[in-house]
Coordinates of C-alpha atoms in Angstrom, one line a residue:
X1 CA 115.5 62.2 121.5
X2 CA 114.9 58.5 120.4
X3 CA 111.1 60.3 118.7
X4 CA 112.7 63.2 117.2
X5 CA 115.2 60.4 115.3
X6 CA 112.7 58.1 114.1
X7 CA 110.2 61.1 112.6
X8 CA 113.6 62.2 110.6
X9 CA 114.0 58.7 109.7
X10 CA 110.1 58.9 108.9
X11 CA 109.9 61.9 107.2
X12 CA 113.6 61.7 104.8
X13 CA 111.9 58.0 103.5
X14 CA 108.7 60.1 102.6
X15 CA 110.4 62.6 101.2
X16 CA 112.8 60.7 99.0
X17 CA 109.3 58.5 98.2
X18 CA 106.8 61.6 97.3
X19 CA 108.5 64.0 95.8
X20 CA 108.9 65.0 92.2
X21 CA 112.0 65.0 89.8
X22 CA 111.4 68.9 89.6
X23 CA 110.6 70.0 93.0
X24 CA 113.6 69.2 94.0
X25 CA 114.5 72.6 91.7
X26 CA 115.2 76.5 91.9
X27 CA 112.0 77.3 91.5
X28 CA 111.4 78.8 87.4
X29 CA 109.1 82.2 86.9
X30 CA 105.7 81.0 86.9
X31 CA 106.1 77.8 88.8
X32 CA 104.8 79.3 92.0
X33 CA 102.3 78.2 93.8
X34 CA 100.7 80.6 95.3
X35 CA 97.1 79.6 96.3
X36 CA 93.2 79.9 93.8
X37 CA 92.5 79.1 91.1
X38 CA 93.0 82.7 88.9
X39 CA 96.4 81.9 88.4
X40 CA 98.0 78.4 88.0
X41 CA 101.7 77.3 87.8
X42 CA 102.9 75.8 84.6
X43 CA 104.7 73.0 86.0
X44 CA 101.8 70.4 86.9
X45 CA 104.0 69.2 89.1
X46 CA 103.4 71.8 91.7
X47 CA 99.9 70.8 92.0
X48 CA 101.0 66.8 92.8
X49 CA 103.1 68.5 95.1
X50 CA 100.9 70.4 96.6
X51 CA 98.6 67.7 97.3
X52 CA 100.8 65.4 99.2
X53 CA 102.5 68.1 100.9
X54 CA 98.1 69.3 102.2
X55 CA 97.0 65.7 103.1
X56 CA 100.2 65.1 105.2
X57 CA 99.6 68.6 107.6
X58 CA 102.7 69.7 106.4
X59 CA 102.1 72.6 103.8
X60 CA 101.6 74.5 107.3
X61 CA 103.7 72.3 110.0
X62 CA 102.8 74.2 113.1
X63 CA 99.4 74.6 112.5
X64 CA 96.9 72.7 114.3
X65 CA 95.3 69.8 113.0
X66 CA 91.4 70.6 112.2
X67 CA 92.4 73.4 110.9
X68 CA 95.1 71.6 107.6
X69 CA 98.8 71.8 109.9
X70 CA 100.4 68.7 111.0
X71 CA 100.6 70.6 115.0
X72 CA 104.2 70.1 115.0
X73 CA 105.9 71.3 117.7
X74 CA 109.4 73.6 117.2
X75 CA 112.2 70.3 116.9
X76 CA 109.6 68.6 114.8
X77 CA 109.2 71.5 112.2
X78 CA 112.7 71.9 112.3
X79 CA 113.3 68.6 111.0
X80 CA 110.9 68.4 108.9
X81 CA 112.3 71.6 106.5
X82 CA 116.1 70.3 107.1
X83 CA 114.6 67.4 106.0
X84 CA 113.3 69.0 103.0
X85 CA 116.5 71.5 102.2
X86 CA 118.8 68.2 102.2
X87 CA 117.1 66.9 98.9
X88 CA 116.2 70.9 97.8
X89 CA 112.5 69.8 97.9
X90 CA 110.5 73.8 97.0
X91 CA 108.3 74.7 99.8
X92 CA 104.6 73.5 98.2
X93 CA 102.6 76.3 99.2
X94 CA 103.1 80.4 99.5
X95 CA 101.7 83.3 99.2
X96 CA 99.9 85.8 102.1
X97 CA 97.4 83.0 103.1
X98 CA 100.6 81.1 104.6
X99 CA 102.7 83.4 106.2
X100 CA 100.4 86.5 106.5
X101 CA 96.6 86.2 107.7
X102 CA 96.4 82.6 108.5
X103 CA 98.6 83.0 111.7
X104 CA 97.2 86.1 112.8
X105 CA 93.6 84.2 112.1
X106 CA 95.1 81.6 114.4
X107 CA 95.7 84.0 117.1
X108 CA 92.9 86.9 116.8
X109 CA 90.1 85.3 115.7
X110 CA 87.3 83.6 116.6
X111 CA 86.2 80.1 115.9
X112 CA 84.1 80.6 113.1
X113 CA 87.2 82.2 111.3
X114 CA 89.7 79.8 111.6
X115 CA 86.9 77.1 111.0
X116 CA 85.9 78.6 107.9
X117 CA 89.4 80.4 106.7
X118 CA 92.7 78.0 107.4
X119 CA 91.3 75.1 106.1
X120 CA 91.0 76.3 102.9
X121 CA 94.6 78.5 103.2
X122 CA 96.1 74.9 104.1
X123 CA 94.9 73.0 100.8
X124 CA 96.0 76.1 98.5
X125 CA 92.6 76.5 97.5
X126 CA 92.3 80.0 98.0
X127 CA 94.8 83.5 97.3
X128 CA 94.4 86.6 99.3
X129 CA 95.5 89.8 99.1
X130 CA 96.1 92.5 101.8
X131 CA 94.4 95.7 101.1
X132 CA 96.3 98.3 104.1
X133 CA 98.1 101.1 101.1
X134 CA 96.2 104.3 99.8
X135 CA 97.3 107.1 97.4
X136 CA 97.2 109.1 101.0
X137 CA 98.5 106.7 102.8
X138 CA 101.6 104.3 102.7
X139 CA 104.3 105.4 105.2
X140 CA 101.7 107.2 107.9
X141 CA 98.9 104.2 107.6
X142 CA 97.3 105.0 109.9
X143 CA 96.0 108.2 108.1
X144 CA 94.4 105.7 106.0
X145 CA 89.8 107.3 104.8
X146 CA 88.2 103.5 103.5
X147 CA 85.1 104.2 105.7
X148 CA 83.0 100.9 106.6
X149 CA 80.0 102.9 107.4
X150 CA 77.8 100.5 110.2
X151 CA 74.7 98.8 108.6
X152 CA 74.2 96.6 111.7
X153 CA 75.1 93.1 110.4
X154 CA 76.3 94.5 107.9
X155 CA 79.7 96.9 106.7
X156 CA 79.1 99.1 103.6
X157 CA 82.9 100.0 102.1
X158 CA 84.2 102.6 100.0
X159 CA 87.6 103.7 99.1
X160 CA 90.9 102.8 97.2
X161 CA 93.6 100.6 98.0
X162 CA 96.6 101.2 96.1
X163 CA 99.6 98.9 95.4
X164 CA 97.7 95.9 96.1
X165 CA 99.9 92.7 95.6
X166 CA 98.5 90.7 93.1
X167 CA 95.0 91.5 93.4
X168 CA 94.1 90.9 90.0
X169 CA 94.7 87.4 91.2
X170 CA 93.5 87.1 94.6
X171 CA 89.9 85.6 95.9
X172 CA 89.3 87.5 99.1
X173 CA 91.2 90.9 100.5
X174 CA 92.1 91.4 104.2
X175 CA 92.0 95.0 104.7
X176 CA 92.2 97.6 106.6
X177 CA 89.1 100.6 106.9
X178 CA 87.8 103.3 109.2
X179 CA 85.3 102.6 111.3
X180 CA 84.7 105.6 113.6
X181 CA 85.9 108.8 112.1
X182 CA 85.5 111.2 114.8
X183 CA 87.9 109.1 117.5
X184 CA 92.5 109.2 116.8
X185 CA 92.8 107.1 113.4
X186 CA 95.0 104.5 115.5
X187 CA 91.8 103.8 117.3
X188 CA 89.4 104.1 114.8
X189 CA 89.9 101.5 112.8
X190 CA 88.8 97.8 112.0
X191 CA 90.4 94.7 110.2
X192 CA 88.0 93.0 107.9
X193 CA 88.5 90.2 105.5
X194 CA 85.6 89.5 102.4
X195 CA 86.6 88.1 99.2
X196 CA 87.3 90.1 95.7
X197 CA 84.8 88.4 94.1
X198 CA 81.9 90.4 96.0
X199 CA 80.3 93.2 94.1
X200 CA 81.5 96.9 94.2
X201 CA 85.3 95.3 94.2
X202 CA 87.4 96.7 90.7
X203 CA 90.2 96.0 90.5
X204 CA 92.8 97.3 88.2
X205 CA 96.6 96.6 87.6
X206 CA 100.0 99.3 87.8
X207 CA 102.0 99.0 85.4
X208 CA 105.8 99.2 86.5
X209 CA 109.1 100.6 85.2
X210 CA 110.0 96.8 85.4
X211 CA 106.9 95.9 82.8
X212 CA 104.6 94.0 85.0
X213 CA 102.5 94.6 86.7
X214 CA 102.6 93.0 89.8
X215 CA 100.9 95.9 92.2
X216 CA 97.3 97.1 91.1
X217 CA 94.4 100.0 92.4
X218 CA 91.8 97.9 94.2
X219 CA 88.7 100.3 94.5
X220 CA 85.7 99.3 96.9
X221 CA 81.8 100.7 96.1
X222 CA 79.3 100.4 98.6
X223 CA 80.5 96.6 99.4
X224 CA 78.6 94.9 101.8
X225 CA 81.0 93.0 104.3
X226 CA 79.3 90.6 106.6
X227 CA 79.9 91.4 110.8
X228 CA 81.1 87.5 110.8
X229 CA 84.8 88.7 109.0
X230 CA 85.2 91.3 111.5
X231 CA 88.7 90.5 112.8
X232 CA 88.8 90.7 116.3
X233 CA 87.4 93.8 117.5
X234 CA 85.5 96.4 116.1
X235 CA 87.9 99.8 116.3
X236 CA 90.7 97.8 118.1
X237 CA 91.9 96.7 114.1
X238 CA 95.3 98.6 114.4
X239 CA 97.2 95.6 116.9
X240 CA 95.6 93.0 114.4
X241 CA 97.5 95.3 111.4
X242 CA 100.8 95.6 113.0
X243 CA 100.6 92.3 114.3
X244 CA 100.3 91.0 110.8
X245 CA 103.0 92.1 109.2
X246 CA 105.1 90.8 112.5
X247 CA 103.9 87.5 110.4
X248 CA 104.8 88.9 107.1
X249 CA 108.3 90.1 108.5
X250 CA 109.9 87.2 110.5
X251 CA 106.8 85.0 111.1
X252 CA 107.7 81.0 112.4
X253 CA 106.7 80.2 108.9
X254 CA 108.3 83.3 106.5
X255 CA 111.5 82.2 108.3
X256 CA 111.7 78.6 107.5
X257 CA 111.0 79.2 104.2
X258 CA 113.9 80.7 104.5
X259 CA 116.2 78.9 106.1
X260 CA 114.6 75.5 104.3
X261 CA 115.0 77.7 100.8
X262 CA 118.1 79.8 100.8
X263 CA 120.1 77.0 99.1
X264 CA 118.3 77.1 96.3
X265 CA 117.7 80.5 96.2
X266 CA 121.4 81.4 96.8
X267 CA 122.1 79.4 93.3
X268 CA 120.7 83.0 91.7
X269 CA 124.1 84.0 93.7
X270 CA 126.5 81.7 92.8
X271 CA 125.5 82.8 89.0
X272 CA 126.5 85.8 89.2
X273 CA 130.2 84.4 89.2
X274 CA 129.8 82.8 85.5
X275 CA 127.3 85.8 84.6
X276 CA 130.5 88.4 85.7
X277 CA 133.1 85.2 84.6
X278 CA 131.3 85.8 80.5
X279 CA 131.9 89.3 80.7
X280 CA 134.8 89.5 82.1
X281 CA 136.6 87.1 82.0
X282 CA 138.8 85.2 84.4
X283 CA 142.6 85.8 84.6
X284 CA 144.7 82.8 86.9
X285 CA 140.8 80.7 86.9
X286 CA 140.1 83.8 88.9
X287 CA 137.0 86.9 87.8
X288 CA 139.4 89.2 86.1
X289 CA 138.1 92.2 88.5
X290 CA 139.1 92.3 92.4
X291 CA 136.4 95.0 92.9
X292 CA 133.9 93.2 91.9
X293 CA 134.7 90.0 93.1
X294 CA 135.5 90.8 96.7
X295 CA 132.0 92.5 96.0
X296 CA 130.6 89.3 94.7
X297 CA 132.1 87.7 97.6
X298 CA 130.5 90.0 100.2
X299 CA 127.4 90.0 99.0
X300 CA 127.5 86.0 99.4
X301 CA 128.7 85.9 102.8
X302 CA 125.8 88.2 103.8
X303 CA 123.2 86.3 102.5
X304 CA 124.9 83.1 104.1
X305 CA 125.3 85.6 107.6
X306 CA 121.4 85.7 107.0
X307 CA 120.7 82.7 106.1
X308 CA 122.1 80.9 109.5
X309 CA 120.7 83.9 111.5
X310 CA 117.2 83.0 110.2
X311 CA 117.6 79.2 111.0
X312 CA 118.8 79.9 114.2
X313 CA 115.0 82.4 114.7
X314 CA 113.5 79.2 114.2
X315 CA 115.0 76.9 116.0
X316 CA 115.1 78.8 118.9
X317 CA 111.2 80.4 119.3
X318 CA 109.0 78.8 121.2
X319 CA 106.6 79.4 118.4
X320 CA 105.8 82.8 118.6
X321 CA 106.6 85.7 116.2
X322 CA 109.2 88.4 116.9
X323 CA 108.4 92.1 117.7
X324 CA 109.8 95.1 116.2
X325 CA 112.8 93.0 115.7
X326 CA 111.2 91.6 112.5
X327 CA 112.2 95.5 111.3
X328 CA 115.4 93.9 111.1
X329 CA 114.9 91.4 109.1
X330 CA 112.6 93.2 105.9
X331 CA 115.2 95.9 106.5
X332 CA 118.3 92.8 105.3
X333 CA 116.4 90.9 102.8
X334 CA 115.5 93.9 101.0
X335 CA 119.4 95.9 100.7
X336 CA 120.4 92.0 100.2
X337 CA 118.3 91.6 97.2
X338 CA 119.2 95.2 95.1
X339 CA 123.4 94.5 96.5
X340 CA 122.7 91.1 94.1
X341 CA 120.8 93.2 91.1
X342 CA 122.8 96.2 90.9
X343 CA 126.3 93.4 90.8
X344 CA 124.5 91.5 88.7
X345 CA 124.4 95.0 85.9
X346 CA 127.6 95.9 87.1
X347 CA 129.2 92.6 85.7
X348 CA 127.2 92.4 82.8
X349 CA 128.0 96.2 82.3
X350 CA 124.9 97.9 79.6
X351 CA 123.9 94.6 78.1
X352 CA 122.6 95.0 81.6
X353 CA 120.1 97.4 80.6
X354 CA 118.3 96.1 77.4
X355 CA 114.8 96.3 76.9
X356 CA 113.4 95.1 73.6
X357 CA 116.7 95.4 71.3
X358 CA 117.0 92.4 68.8
X359 CA 120.9 93.4 70.2
X360 CA 120.1 91.6 74.0
X361 CA 119.5 88.3 75.2
X362 CA 116.4 86.7 76.6
X363 CA 119.0 86.4 80.0
X364 CA 120.1 89.9 79.3
X365 CA 116.8 91.4 79.3
X366 CA 115.8 89.6 81.8
X367 CA 118.3 91.1 83.9
X368 CA 117.3 94.6 82.7
X369 CA 113.2 93.4 84.9
X370 CA 114.9 92.1 87.5
X371 CA 117.5 95.0 88.9
X372 CA 114.6 98.0 87.8
X373 CA 111.7 95.3 90.5
X374 CA 114.3 94.7 92.6
X375 CA 114.2 98.9 93.8
X376 CA 110.6 98.0 95.1
X377 CA 111.3 95.5 97.3
X378 CA 112.9 98.4 100.3
X379 CA 109.7 100.4 100.3
X380 CA 106.5 97.9 99.8
X381 CA 106.0 96.3 103.2
X382 CA 107.2 99.3 104.6
X383 CA 110.1 101.1 103.5
X384 CA 113.9 100.7 104.3
X385 CA 113.2 104.5 106.5
X386 CA 110.2 103.3 108.3
X387 CA 112.2 100.0 109.7
X388 CA 114.8 101.8 110.6
X389 CA 113.0 104.5 112.3
X390 CA 111.0 101.4 114.3
X391 CA 114.7 99.8 114.6
X392 CA 115.3 103.0 116.2
X393 CA 112.7 103.1 118.9
X394 CA 111.8 99.8 119.4
X395 CA 114.8 98.0 119.6
X396 CA 117.0 100.6 120.4
X397 CA 115.1 102.4 122.7
X398 CA 116.6 106.1 121.0
X399 CA 115.4 108.7 121.5
X400 CA 112.5 110.8 119.1

């Protein structure tokens, strides 16, 4: 305990001295750092903070030192999270590299793959995207048809992916491909890594109803991928794919980030009463609409309950990732996000339905866009219906 307390004191002093003031505020749109150089943060302090934390190994604190981490055990990791939360410090690096493919490579990658890819993820040098869904293979992902032809030392990739999040900014992709079309659909899939700058890769952003282009169509035409970046075993990629999704939904980094930054995120929820009061007014110091007031309190209580559950999961973990129960987090986070946006819409009324008219303020136009974009949270990464099926079968043990 004395050693842990000493670590806390040293960590607190270092954070106080080194964390820039702007990195102690809620994350503003456009200031995120997800790795790579194709999409830069609008705040220069983001890169000062990234470099300082990467040097400490604190972008991925529980990864081994040789791969860019700090090798912290769970007790020390929790202390770091607590001290970051104490000053509202932002996470220095986010994205699929540290939350998805990184932990998966630690488990399934060979020594060469770990040495080549993990340090670049930890430093924020490389940004990753996910090649899973296809136009005809969404919820039934195992029916994917992107083909990988074995050519000895290489694979030749042909096919299409869709809903590839921010693929137009990514440097590398982790991709599911069919390497044995004659095998049962779950058994003929392989898990590959390759550069988005490879010849034959084409990316087209998809304009969403919110006006944003977060998702993309990605096409592969005779893309050559060296076999050195086949993860795990040929035709055994489904095992890797499922594990990666568990890391995405509830890996230690994901849970830790949620627990550490929940206070900052809750400030969005805390702004809701102010938004509502601005449109509906107050009576005796309380929001005038009692039903909306009750709904806002319920949303905040649910968000806080989720935060505490995630924090407890981190503290009780031995460093692994929960199994099918991760679908509970995926489902509940999506529901809370949608509920928050619906409440903002309810509070602002028709003023939250603007698009480009001068009668709407910038903040009101952003409310519209956030409300529309929130609909994707219950679809992306596995729809809520799929998550409920997983919970029913794998967690509760209900019959088909």
